[in-house]
Amino acid sequence: MSLQTLSEHRCFDGVQGYYSHGSREIGLPMRFSVYQPPQARDRPVPVLFYLAGLTCTEETFAIKAGAQRIAAQYGLMLVAPDTSPRGARIPGEDDAWDFGTGAGFYVDATRAPWSRHYRMYSYVARELPEVIAAHFPADDERLGLFGHSMGGHGALVIALRNPERFRSLSAFAPICAPSRCPWGQKAFSGYLGEDRDAWRDYDASELVRHVRFNGPILIDQGLADQFLAEQLYPEVFEAACHGAGQALTLRRHAGYDHGYFFISTFIEDHLRHHATQLGVKI
């Protein structure tokens, strides 16, 4: 399980790094970023995996969210993978911003030709935590998952399906009911085919009716989000959680849009939420 260090930078007495490895799930090189807090020099630390949204890369969260200062304070490692395979050479993978490159949707594709490389679900749920545990001072028993937009969808789905693996969960403006929205319908039909029964495994609002996350879920949503009405459907997930008895805090914020100014405003609340769930003394 070889790892290539692309760059490392001193940050709040910790290290912000960028890395690459050959992925067995993807079948191609994958990049990811890691912030190691100063506490990681002395002991294994809890790990938060952040999943970014459409068009983003492994750099987006590290550069824009302003999370390192709080992670250094709480002793949390931050890991952010890329949002899709790169260089799969599939015809059409670069034709649209919301499908293909930069838009893996955190599913395991079953439809050819995407099924060979577009396996972001298994990459995040299984392989990436193994890579982090093998190469970084990670406490593999204390893992959390969060994300934004498409990545918020990925975080909800992966954590709901793997509650024994991830102990804390949150999201910013997630795509809560992808089976109902244009982004999700385009991605699911392309990656999974037209059988809507197969879509349910990757739709958080469907999943939560049948499976539970072992703890409270935190979601923040801006009310000036340009994608709120057509794409996100937080009210559908809220109703599903209520019906299923799943603990959820859904906070709605007037004036905030879909971007990283919104995320950076509330990132401290999310890291505190994860630290509490992962047993970090605050």
PDB file of C-alpha atoms in Angstrom:
ATOM      1  CA  MET A   1       0.000   0.000   0.000  1.00  0.00           C
ATOM      2  CA  SER A   2       2.481   2.603  -1.229  1.00  0.00           C
ATOM      3  CA  LEU A   3       1.911   6.295  -0.645  1.00  0.00           C
ATOM      4  CA  GLN A   4       3.357   9.274  -2.497  1.00  0.00           C
ATOM      5  CA  THR A   5       3.743  12.572  -0.675  1.00  0.00           C
ATOM      6  CA  LEU A   6       2.920  15.416  -3.047  1.00  0.00           C
ATOM      7  CA  SER A   7       3.445  18.300  -0.605  1.00  0.00           C
ATOM      8  CA  GLU A   8       3.351  19.088   3.115  1.00  0.00           C
ATOM      9  CA  HIS A   9       2.872  22.437   4.847  1.00  0.00           C
ATOM     10  CA  ARG A  10       3.160  23.590   8.464  1.00  0.00           C
ATOM     11  CA  CYS A  11      -0.275  24.718   9.685  1.00  0.00           C
ATOM     12  CA  PHE A  12      -1.344  25.615  13.255  1.00  0.00           C
ATOM     13  CA  ASP A  13       1.596  23.570  14.585  1.00  0.00           C
ATOM     14  CA  GLY A  14       0.352  20.587  12.617  1.00  0.00           C
ATOM     15  CA  VAL A  15       0.877  19.452   9.025  1.00  0.00           C
ATOM     16  CA  GLN A  16      -1.396  19.950   6.022  1.00  0.00           C
ATOM     17  CA  GLY A  17      -0.393  17.431   3.389  1.00  0.00           C
ATOM     18  CA  TYR A  18      -1.429  16.181  -0.031  1.00  0.00           C
ATOM     19  CA  TYR A  19      -0.882  12.577  -1.054  1.00  0.00           C
ATOM     20  CA  SER A  20      -1.478  10.048  -3.829  1.00  0.00           C
ATOM     21  CA  HIS A  21      -1.734   6.251  -3.942  1.00  0.00           C
ATOM     22  CA  GLY A  22      -2.738   3.508  -6.316  1.00  0.00           C
ATOM     23  CA  SER A  23      -6.308   2.538  -5.420  1.00  0.00           C
ATOM     24  CA  ARG A  24      -7.449  -1.076  -5.614  1.00  0.00           C
ATOM     25  CA  GLU A  25     -11.122  -0.045  -5.649  1.00  0.00           C
ATOM     26  CA  ILE A  26     -10.788   2.666  -8.284  1.00  0.00           C
ATOM     27  CA  GLY A  27      -8.067   0.995 -10.324  1.00  0.00           C
ATOM     28  CA  LEU A  28      -6.340   4.348 -10.784  1.00  0.00           C
ATOM     29  CA  PRO A  29      -4.223   6.735  -8.700  1.00  0.00           C
ATOM     30  CA  MET A  30      -6.290   8.657  -6.158  1.00  0.00           C
ATOM     31  CA  ARG A  31      -5.367  11.862  -4.358  1.00  0.00           C
ATOM     32  CA  PHE A  32      -6.391  12.972  -0.885  1.00  0.00           C
ATOM     33  CA  SER A  33      -5.461  15.593   1.677  1.00  0.00           C
ATOM     34  CA  VAL A  34      -4.688  15.073   5.366  1.00  0.00           C
ATOM     35  CA  TYR A  35      -4.384  17.579   8.171  1.00  0.00           C
ATOM     36  CA  GLN A  36      -2.432  16.120  11.096  1.00  0.00           C
ATOM     37  CA  PRO A  37      -2.980  18.164  14.270  1.00  0.00           C
ATOM     38  CA  PRO A  38      -0.048  18.750  16.639  1.00  0.00           C
ATOM     39  CA  GLN A  39      -1.360  16.037  19.014  1.00  0.00           C
ATOM     40  CA  ALA A  40      -0.656  13.450  16.310  1.00  0.00           C
ATOM     41  CA  ARG A  41       3.064  13.736  17.044  1.00  0.00           C
ATOM     42  CA  ASP A  42       2.473  12.046  20.399  1.00  0.00           C
ATOM     43  CA  ARG A  43      -0.473   9.686  19.955  1.00  0.00           C
ATOM     44  CA  PRO A  44      -3.099   8.386  17.527  1.00  0.00           C
ATOM     45  CA  VAL A  45      -5.929  10.876  17.056  1.00  0.00           C
ATOM     46  CA  PRO A  46      -9.569  10.654  15.910  1.00  0.00           C
ATOM     47  CA  VAL A  47     -10.165  11.078  12.171  1.00  0.00           C
ATOM     48  CA  LEU A  48     -12.832  13.045  10.333  1.00  0.00           C
ATOM     49  CA  PHE A  49     -13.383  12.204   6.672  1.00  0.00           C
ATOM     50  CA  TYR A  50     -14.784  15.111   4.662  1.00  0.00           C
ATOM     51  CA  LEU A  51     -16.485  14.507   1.309  1.00  0.00           C
ATOM     52  CA  ALA A  52     -16.556  17.489  -1.046  1.00  0.00           C
ATOM     53  CA  GLY A  53     -19.199  18.405  -3.598  1.00  0.00           C
ATOM     54  CA  LEU A  54     -19.541  18.610  -7.357  1.00  0.00           C
ATOM     55  CA  THR A  55     -16.475  19.929  -9.280  1.00  0.00           C
ATOM     56  CA  CYS A  56     -14.301  19.919  -6.145  1.00  0.00           C
ATOM     57  CA  THR A  57     -10.987  18.142  -5.505  1.00  0.00           C
ATOM     58  CA  GLU A  58      -8.986  16.979  -2.509  1.00  0.00           C
ATOM     59  CA  GLU A  59      -7.734  20.565  -2.107  1.00  0.00           C
ATOM     60  CA  THR A  60     -11.054  22.397  -1.821  1.00  0.00           C
ATOM     61  CA  PHE A  61     -11.899  21.757   1.822  1.00  0.00           C
ATOM     62  CA  ALA A  62      -8.349  22.258   3.069  1.00  0.00           C
ATOM     63  CA  ILE A  63      -8.057  25.625   1.337  1.00  0.00           C
ATOM     64  CA  LYS A  64     -11.549  27.078   1.813  1.00  0.00           C
ATOM     65  CA  ALA A  65     -13.177  25.749   4.999  1.00  0.00           C
ATOM     66  CA  GLY A  66     -10.814  27.155   7.626  1.00  0.00           C
ATOM     67  CA  ALA A  67     -11.031  23.945   9.635  1.00  0.00           C
ATOM     68  CA  GLN A  68      -7.386  23.431  10.620  1.00  0.00           C
ATOM     69  CA  ARG A  69      -7.363  25.893  13.523  1.00  0.00           C
ATOM     70  CA  ILE A  70     -10.245  24.113  15.257  1.00  0.00           C
ATOM     71  CA  ALA A  71      -8.915  20.656  14.362  1.00  0.00           C
ATOM     72  CA  ALA A  72      -5.601  21.613  15.990  1.00  0.00           C
ATOM     73  CA  GLN A  73      -7.445  22.723  19.106  1.00  0.00           C
ATOM     74  CA  TYR A  74      -9.486  19.513  19.391  1.00  0.00           C
ATOM     75  CA  GLY A  75      -6.781  17.136  18.154  1.00  0.00           C
ATOM     76  CA  LEU A  76      -8.716  15.919  15.099  1.00  0.00           C
ATOM     77  CA  MET A  77      -7.190  14.596  11.883  1.00  0.00           C
ATOM     78  CA  LEU A  78      -8.983  15.816   8.740  1.00  0.00           C
ATOM     79  CA  VAL A  79      -8.995  13.685   5.577  1.00  0.00           C
ATOM     80  CA  ALA A  80     -10.517  14.808   2.262  1.00  0.00           C
ATOM     81  CA  PRO A  81     -10.451  12.560  -0.819  1.00  0.00           C
ATOM     82  CA  ASP A  82     -10.947  13.664  -4.394  1.00  0.00           C
ATOM     83  CA  THR A  83     -14.537  13.592  -5.645  1.00  0.00           C
ATOM     84  CA  SER A  84     -14.095  11.075  -8.462  1.00  0.00           C
ATOM     85  CA  PRO A  85     -11.539   9.038 -10.372  1.00  0.00           C
ATOM     86  CA  ARG A  86      -9.325  11.031 -12.722  1.00  0.00           C
ATOM     87  CA  GLY A  87      -8.074   9.853 -16.080  1.00  0.00           C
ATOM     88  CA  ALA A  88     -10.385   6.883 -16.537  1.00  0.00           C
ATOM     89  CA  ARG A  89     -10.567   7.759 -20.262  1.00  0.00           C
ATOM     90  CA  ILE A  90     -14.246   6.958 -20.458  1.00  0.00           C
ATOM     91  CA  PRO A  91     -15.891   8.641 -23.457  1.00  0.00           C
ATOM     92  CA  GLY A  92     -17.941  11.575 -22.210  1.00  0.00           C
ATOM     93  CA  GLU A  93     -16.579  11.682 -18.664  1.00  0.00           C
ATOM     94  CA  ASP A  94     -15.516  15.322 -19.095  1.00  0.00           C
ATOM     95  CA  ASP A  95     -18.601  16.510 -20.985  1.00  0.00           C
ATOM     96  CA  ALA A  96     -20.668  17.686 -17.984  1.00  0.00           C
ATOM     97  CA  TRP A  97     -19.834  19.314 -14.672  1.00  0.00           C
ATOM     98  CA  ASP A  98     -22.401  17.224 -12.765  1.00  0.00           C
ATOM     99  CA  PHE A  99     -21.538  13.762 -14.106  1.00  0.00           C
ATOM    100  CA  GLY A 100     -18.222  11.992 -14.633  1.00  0.00           C
ATOM    101  CA  THR A 101     -14.982  13.708 -13.645  1.00  0.00           C
ATOM    102  CA  GLY A 102     -15.437  15.613 -10.391  1.00  0.00           C
ATOM    103  CA  ALA A 103     -18.866  14.061  -9.870  1.00  0.00           C
ATOM    104  CA  GLY A 104     -18.466  10.503  -8.637  1.00  0.00           C
ATOM    105  CA  PHE A 105     -21.518  10.812  -6.343  1.00  0.00           C
ATOM    106  CA  TYR A 106     -19.986   8.363  -3.839  1.00  0.00           C
ATOM    107  CA  VAL A 107     -21.652   5.325  -5.414  1.00  0.00           C
ATOM    108  CA  ASP A 108     -20.294   2.044  -6.736  1.00  0.00           C
ATOM    109  CA  ALA A 109     -21.348   2.213 -10.377  1.00  0.00           C
ATOM    110  CA  THR A 110     -22.918  -0.937 -11.797  1.00  0.00           C
ATOM    111  CA  ARG A 111     -23.464   0.307 -15.343  1.00  0.00           C
ATOM    112  CA  ALA A 112     -20.692  -0.066 -17.933  1.00  0.00           C
ATOM    113  CA  PRO A 113     -18.345   1.603 -18.656  1.00  0.00           C
ATOM    114  CA  TRP A 114     -18.489   3.459 -15.320  1.00  0.00           C
ATOM    115  CA  SER A 115     -18.482   0.306 -13.205  1.00  0.00           C
ATOM    116  CA  ARG A 116     -14.780  -0.366 -13.747  1.00  0.00           C
ATOM    117  CA  HIS A 117     -13.458   2.759 -12.030  1.00  0.00           C
ATOM    118  CA  TYR A 118     -16.314   4.734 -10.482  1.00  0.00           C
ATOM    119  CA  ARG A 119     -16.394   3.011  -7.096  1.00  0.00           C
ATOM    120  CA  MET A 120     -16.281   5.964  -4.721  1.00  0.00           C
ATOM    121  CA  TYR A 121     -18.589   4.322  -2.171  1.00  0.00           C
ATOM    122  CA  SER A 122     -16.225   1.418  -1.512  1.00  0.00           C
ATOM    123  CA  TYR A 123     -13.214   3.706  -1.752  1.00  0.00           C
ATOM    124  CA  VAL A 124     -14.460   5.950   1.055  1.00  0.00           C
ATOM    125  CA  ALA A 125     -16.182   3.311   3.160  1.00  0.00           C
ATOM    126  CA  ARG A 126     -13.373   0.755   3.126  1.00  0.00           C
ATOM    127  CA  GLU A 127     -10.148   1.526   1.313  1.00  0.00           C
ATOM    128  CA  LEU A 128      -9.368   5.095   2.354  1.00  0.00           C
ATOM    129  CA  PRO A 129      -9.723   4.409   6.114  1.00  0.00           C
ATOM    130  CA  GLU A 130      -7.319   1.489   5.658  1.00  0.00           C
ATOM    131  CA  VAL A 131      -4.804   3.730   3.881  1.00  0.00           C
ATOM    132  CA  ILE A 132      -5.038   6.362   6.609  1.00  0.00           C
ATOM    133  CA  ALA A 133      -4.627   3.773   9.370  1.00  0.00           C
ATOM    134  CA  ALA A 134      -1.556   2.307   7.647  1.00  0.00           C
ATOM    135  CA  HIS A 135       0.288   5.589   7.025  1.00  0.00           C
ATOM    136  CA  PHE A 136      -0.846   8.121   9.617  1.00  0.00           C
ATOM    137  CA  PRO A 137      -1.228   8.237  13.432  1.00  0.00           C
ATOM    138  CA  ALA A 138      -4.963   7.586  13.277  1.00  0.00           C
ATOM    139  CA  ASP A 139      -7.196   6.199  16.015  1.00  0.00           C
ATOM    140  CA  ASP A 140      -9.040   3.722  13.823  1.00  0.00           C
ATOM    141  CA  GLU A 141     -11.728   3.203  16.466  1.00  0.00           C
ATOM    142  CA  ARG A 142     -12.790   6.853  16.361  1.00  0.00           C
ATOM    143  CA  LEU A 143     -13.831   7.840  12.840  1.00  0.00           C
ATOM    144  CA  GLY A 144     -16.323  10.499  11.771  1.00  0.00           C
ATOM    145  CA  LEU A 145     -17.797  11.456   8.426  1.00  0.00           C
ATOM    146  CA  PHE A 146     -19.112  14.741   7.046  1.00  0.00           C
ATOM    147  CA  GLY A 147     -19.449  16.508   3.722  1.00  0.00           C
ATOM    148  CA  HIS A 148     -21.040  19.196   1.578  1.00  0.00           C
ATOM    149  CA  SER A 149     -23.710  18.989  -1.135  1.00  0.00           C
ATOM    150  CA  MET A 150     -22.904  15.858  -3.198  1.00  0.00           C
ATOM    151  CA  GLY A 151     -20.431  15.048  -0.424  1.00  0.00           C
ATOM    152  CA  GLY A 152     -23.112  15.578   2.194  1.00  0.00           C
ATOM    153  CA  HIS A 153     -25.179  12.980   0.334  1.00  0.00           C
ATOM    154  CA  GLY A 154     -22.148  10.681   0.369  1.00  0.00           C
ATOM    155  CA  ALA A 155     -21.534  11.197   4.072  1.00  0.00           C
ATOM    156  CA  LEU A 156     -25.142  10.454   5.029  1.00  0.00           C
ATOM    157  CA  VAL A 157     -25.326   7.334   2.870  1.00  0.00           C
ATOM    158  CA  ILE A 158     -21.953   5.874   3.829  1.00  0.00           C
ATOM    159  CA  ALA A 159     -22.440   6.485   7.551  1.00  0.00           C
ATOM    160  CA  LEU A 160     -25.983   5.131   7.576  1.00  0.00           C
ATOM    161  CA  ARG A 161     -24.804   1.976   5.819  1.00  0.00           C
ATOM    162  CA  ASN A 162     -21.694   1.618   7.997  1.00  0.00           C
ATOM    163  CA  PRO A 163     -22.653   2.720  11.522  1.00  0.00           C
ATOM    164  CA  GLU A 164     -20.210   0.249  13.031  1.00  0.00           C
ATOM    165  CA  ARG A 165     -17.358   2.031  11.204  1.00  0.00           C
ATOM    166  CA  PHE A 166     -18.218   5.711  11.639  1.00  0.00           C
ATOM    167  CA  ARG A 167     -19.163   7.103  15.037  1.00  0.00           C
ATOM    168  CA  SER A 168     -20.097  10.695  14.145  1.00  0.00           C
ATOM    169  CA  LEU A 169     -21.961  12.269  11.232  1.00  0.00           C
ATOM    170  CA  SER A 170     -22.834  15.716   9.911  1.00  0.00           C
ATOM    171  CA  ALA A 171     -23.410  17.538   6.625  1.00  0.00           C
ATOM    172  CA  PHE A 172     -23.591  20.961   5.041  1.00  0.00           C
ATOM    173  CA  ALA A 173     -26.432  21.475   2.531  1.00  0.00           C
ATOM    174  CA  PRO A 174     -26.530  17.793   1.532  1.00  0.00           C
ATOM    175  CA  ILE A 175     -28.432  16.332  -1.397  1.00  0.00           C
ATOM    176  CA  CYS A 176     -30.889  14.604   0.911  1.00  0.00           C
ATOM    177  CA  ALA A 177     -33.178  12.845  -1.561  1.00  0.00           C
ATOM    178  CA  PRO A 178     -31.156  12.281  -4.747  1.00  0.00           C
ATOM    179  CA  SER A 179     -33.788  10.019  -6.279  1.00  0.00           C
ATOM    180  CA  ARG A 180     -36.083  13.059  -6.498  1.00  0.00           C
ATOM    181  CA  CYS A 181     -33.721  15.743  -7.813  1.00  0.00           C
ATOM    182  CA  PRO A 182     -32.137  16.392 -11.242  1.00  0.00           C
ATOM    183  CA  TRP A 183     -28.540  15.960 -10.028  1.00  0.00           C
ATOM    184  CA  GLY A 184     -29.292  12.621  -8.407  1.00  0.00           C
ATOM    185  CA  GLN A 185     -31.489  11.306 -11.193  1.00  0.00           C
ATOM    186  CA  LYS A 186     -28.806  12.077 -13.765  1.00  0.00           C
ATOM    187  CA  ALA A 187     -26.057  10.460 -11.704  1.00  0.00           C
ATOM    188  CA  PHE A 188     -28.040   7.422 -10.602  1.00  0.00           C
ATOM    189  CA  SER A 189     -29.367   6.613 -14.076  1.00  0.00           C
ATOM    190  CA  GLY A 190     -25.877   6.981 -15.532  1.00  0.00           C
ATOM    191  CA  TYR A 191     -23.992   5.030 -12.873  1.00  0.00           C
ATOM    192  CA  LEU A 192     -26.659   2.569 -11.697  1.00  0.00           C
ATOM    193  CA  GLY A 193     -29.141   2.256 -14.566  1.00  0.00           C
ATOM    194  CA  GLU A 194     -32.880   2.890 -14.660  1.00  0.00           C
ATOM    195  CA  ASP A 195     -33.946   0.432 -11.933  1.00  0.00           C
ATOM    196  CA  ARG A 196     -35.046   2.819  -9.190  1.00  0.00           C
ATOM    197  CA  ASP A 197     -34.976   0.032  -6.614  1.00  0.00           C
ATOM    198  CA  ALA A 198     -31.179   0.060  -6.957  1.00  0.00           C
ATOM    199  CA  TRP A 199     -31.134   3.788  -6.225  1.00  0.00           C
ATOM    200  CA  ARG A 200     -32.520   3.319  -2.724  1.00  0.00           C
ATOM    201  CA  ASP A 201     -29.189   2.070  -1.383  1.00  0.00           C
ATOM    202  CA  TYR A 202     -27.728   5.500  -2.157  1.00  0.00           C
ATOM    203  CA  ASP A 203     -30.629   7.707  -1.087  1.00  0.00           C
ATOM    204  CA  ALA A 204     -30.356   8.835   2.555  1.00  0.00           C
ATOM    205  CA  SER A 205     -34.065   9.628   2.825  1.00  0.00           C
ATOM    206  CA  GLU A 206     -34.883   6.058   1.796  1.00  0.00           C
ATOM    207  CA  LEU A 207     -32.136   4.425   3.840  1.00  0.00           C
ATOM    208  CA  VAL A 208     -33.006   6.077   7.140  1.00  0.00           C
ATOM    209  CA  ARG A 209     -36.432   4.462   7.037  1.00  0.00           C
ATOM    210  CA  HIS A 210     -34.745   1.072   7.470  1.00  0.00           C
ATOM    211  CA  VAL A 211     -31.341   1.666   9.099  1.00  0.00           C
ATOM    212  CA  ARG A 212     -30.208   3.912  11.940  1.00  0.00           C
ATOM    213  CA  PHE A 213     -27.103   5.854  12.708  1.00  0.00           C
ATOM    214  CA  ASN A 214     -25.829   5.274  16.242  1.00  0.00           C
ATOM    215  CA  GLY A 215     -25.949   8.890  17.334  1.00  0.00           C
ATOM    216  CA  PRO A 216     -27.308  12.312  16.455  1.00  0.00           C
ATOM    217  CA  ILE A 217     -26.922  13.729  12.948  1.00  0.00           C
ATOM    218  CA  LEU A 218     -26.200  17.435  12.443  1.00  0.00           C
ATOM    219  CA  ILE A 219     -27.158  19.228   9.214  1.00  0.00           C
ATOM    220  CA  ASP A 220     -26.783  22.928   8.429  1.00  0.00           C
ATOM    221  CA  GLN A 221     -28.703  24.442   5.517  1.00  0.00           C
ATOM    222  CA  GLY A 222     -28.629  27.996   4.186  1.00  0.00           C
ATOM    223  CA  LEU A 223     -32.009  29.424   3.236  1.00  0.00           C
ATOM    224  CA  ALA A 224     -30.497  31.569   0.458  1.00  0.00           C
ATOM    225  CA  ASP A 225     -29.000  28.434  -1.118  1.00  0.00           C
ATOM    226  CA  GLN A 226     -29.659  28.622  -4.860  1.00  0.00           C
ATOM    227  CA  PHE A 227     -30.030  24.837  -5.033  1.00  0.00           C
ATOM    228  CA  LEU A 228     -32.310  24.386  -2.021  1.00  0.00           C
ATOM    229  CA  ALA A 229     -35.698  24.106  -3.700  1.00  0.00           C
ATOM    230  CA  GLU A 230     -34.779  21.997  -6.723  1.00  0.00           C
ATOM    231  CA  GLN A 231     -31.903  19.806  -5.602  1.00  0.00           C
ATOM    232  CA  LEU A 232     -31.492  19.378  -1.832  1.00  0.00           C
ATOM    233  CA  TYR A 233     -34.826  18.445  -0.154  1.00  0.00           C
ATOM    234  CA  PRO A 234     -33.738  18.599   3.496  1.00  0.00           C
ATOM    235  CA  GLU A 235     -37.385  18.523   4.567  1.00  0.00           C
ATOM    236  CA  VAL A 236     -37.726  15.030   3.054  1.00  0.00           C
ATOM    237  CA  PHE A 237     -34.830  13.690   5.106  1.00  0.00           C
ATOM    238  CA  GLU A 238     -36.128  15.504   8.188  1.00  0.00           C
ATOM    239  CA  ALA A 239     -39.532  13.846   7.838  1.00  0.00           C
ATOM    240  CA  ALA A 240     -37.950  10.433   7.248  1.00  0.00           C
ATOM    241  CA  CYS A 241     -35.770  10.789  10.355  1.00  0.00           C
ATOM    242  CA  HIS A 242     -38.772  11.864  12.421  1.00  0.00           C
ATOM    243  CA  GLY A 243     -40.773   8.881  11.230  1.00  0.00           C
ATOM    244  CA  ALA A 244     -37.922   6.466  11.908  1.00  0.00           C
ATOM    245  CA  GLY A 245     -36.904   7.868  15.291  1.00  0.00           C
ATOM    246  CA  GLN A 246     -33.454   8.931  14.039  1.00  0.00           C
ATOM    247  CA  ALA A 247     -31.958  11.781  16.076  1.00  0.00           C
ATOM    248  CA  LEU A 248     -31.417  14.775  13.774  1.00  0.00           C
ATOM    249  CA  THR A 249     -30.643  18.437  14.286  1.00  0.00           C
ATOM    250  CA  LEU A 250     -31.434  20.345  11.075  1.00  0.00           C
ATOM    251  CA  ARG A 251     -30.511  24.018  11.399  1.00  0.00           C
ATOM    252  CA  ARG A 252     -31.776  26.506   8.823  1.00  0.00           C
ATOM    253  CA  HIS A 253     -29.885  29.784   8.406  1.00  0.00           C
ATOM    254  CA  ALA A 254     -31.366  32.865   6.766  1.00  0.00           C
ATOM    255  CA  GLY A 255     -29.153  34.620   4.219  1.00  0.00           C
ATOM    256  CA  TYR A 256     -26.562  31.858   3.691  1.00  0.00           C
ATOM    257  CA  ASP A 257     -25.954  30.329   0.264  1.00  0.00           C
ATOM    258  CA  HIS A 258     -24.395  27.065  -0.928  1.00  0.00           C
ATOM    259  CA  GLY A 259     -20.721  28.029  -0.835  1.00  0.00           C
ATOM    260  CA  TYR A 260     -17.729  27.885   1.462  1.00  0.00           C
ATOM    261  CA  PHE A 261     -18.454  31.206   3.171  1.00  0.00           C
ATOM    262  CA  PHE A 262     -21.425  29.334   4.619  1.00  0.00           C
ATOM    263  CA  ILE A 263     -19.311  26.296   5.492  1.00  0.00           C
ATOM    264  CA  SER A 264     -16.540  28.338   7.120  1.00  0.00           C
ATOM    265  CA  THR A 265     -19.137  30.124   9.293  1.00  0.00           C
ATOM    266  CA  PHE A 266     -20.374  26.888  10.873  1.00  0.00           C
ATOM    267  CA  ILE A 267     -17.331  24.607  10.590  1.00  0.00           C
ATOM    268  CA  GLU A 268     -16.458  25.044  14.253  1.00  0.00           C
ATOM    269  CA  ASP A 269     -19.899  23.793  15.277  1.00  0.00           C
ATOM    270  CA  HIS A 270     -19.429  20.688  13.151  1.00  0.00           C
ATOM    271  CA  LEU A 271     -15.983  19.885  14.485  1.00  0.00           C
ATOM    272  CA  ARG A 272     -17.300  20.342  18.023  1.00  0.00           C
ATOM    273  CA  HIS A 273     -20.187  17.987  17.212  1.00  0.00           C
ATOM    274  CA  HIS A 274     -17.760  15.341  15.968  1.00  0.00           C
ATOM    275  CA  ALA A 275     -15.317  15.830  18.836  1.00  0.00           C
ATOM    276  CA  THR A 276     -18.125  15.283  21.332  1.00  0.00           C
ATOM    277  CA  GLN A 277     -19.347  12.128  19.602  1.00  0.00           C
ATOM    278  CA  LEU A 278     -15.789  10.788  19.336  1.00  0.00           C
ATOM    279  CA  GLY A 279     -15.081  11.272  23.021  1.00  0.00           C
ATOM    280  CA  VAL A 280     -12.725  14.248  22.784  1.00  0.00           C
ATOM    281  CA  LYS A 281     -12.612  16.432  25.883  1.00  0.00           C
ATOM    282  CA  ILE A 282     -13.566  19.991  24.925  1.00  0.00           C
TER     283      ILE A 282
END
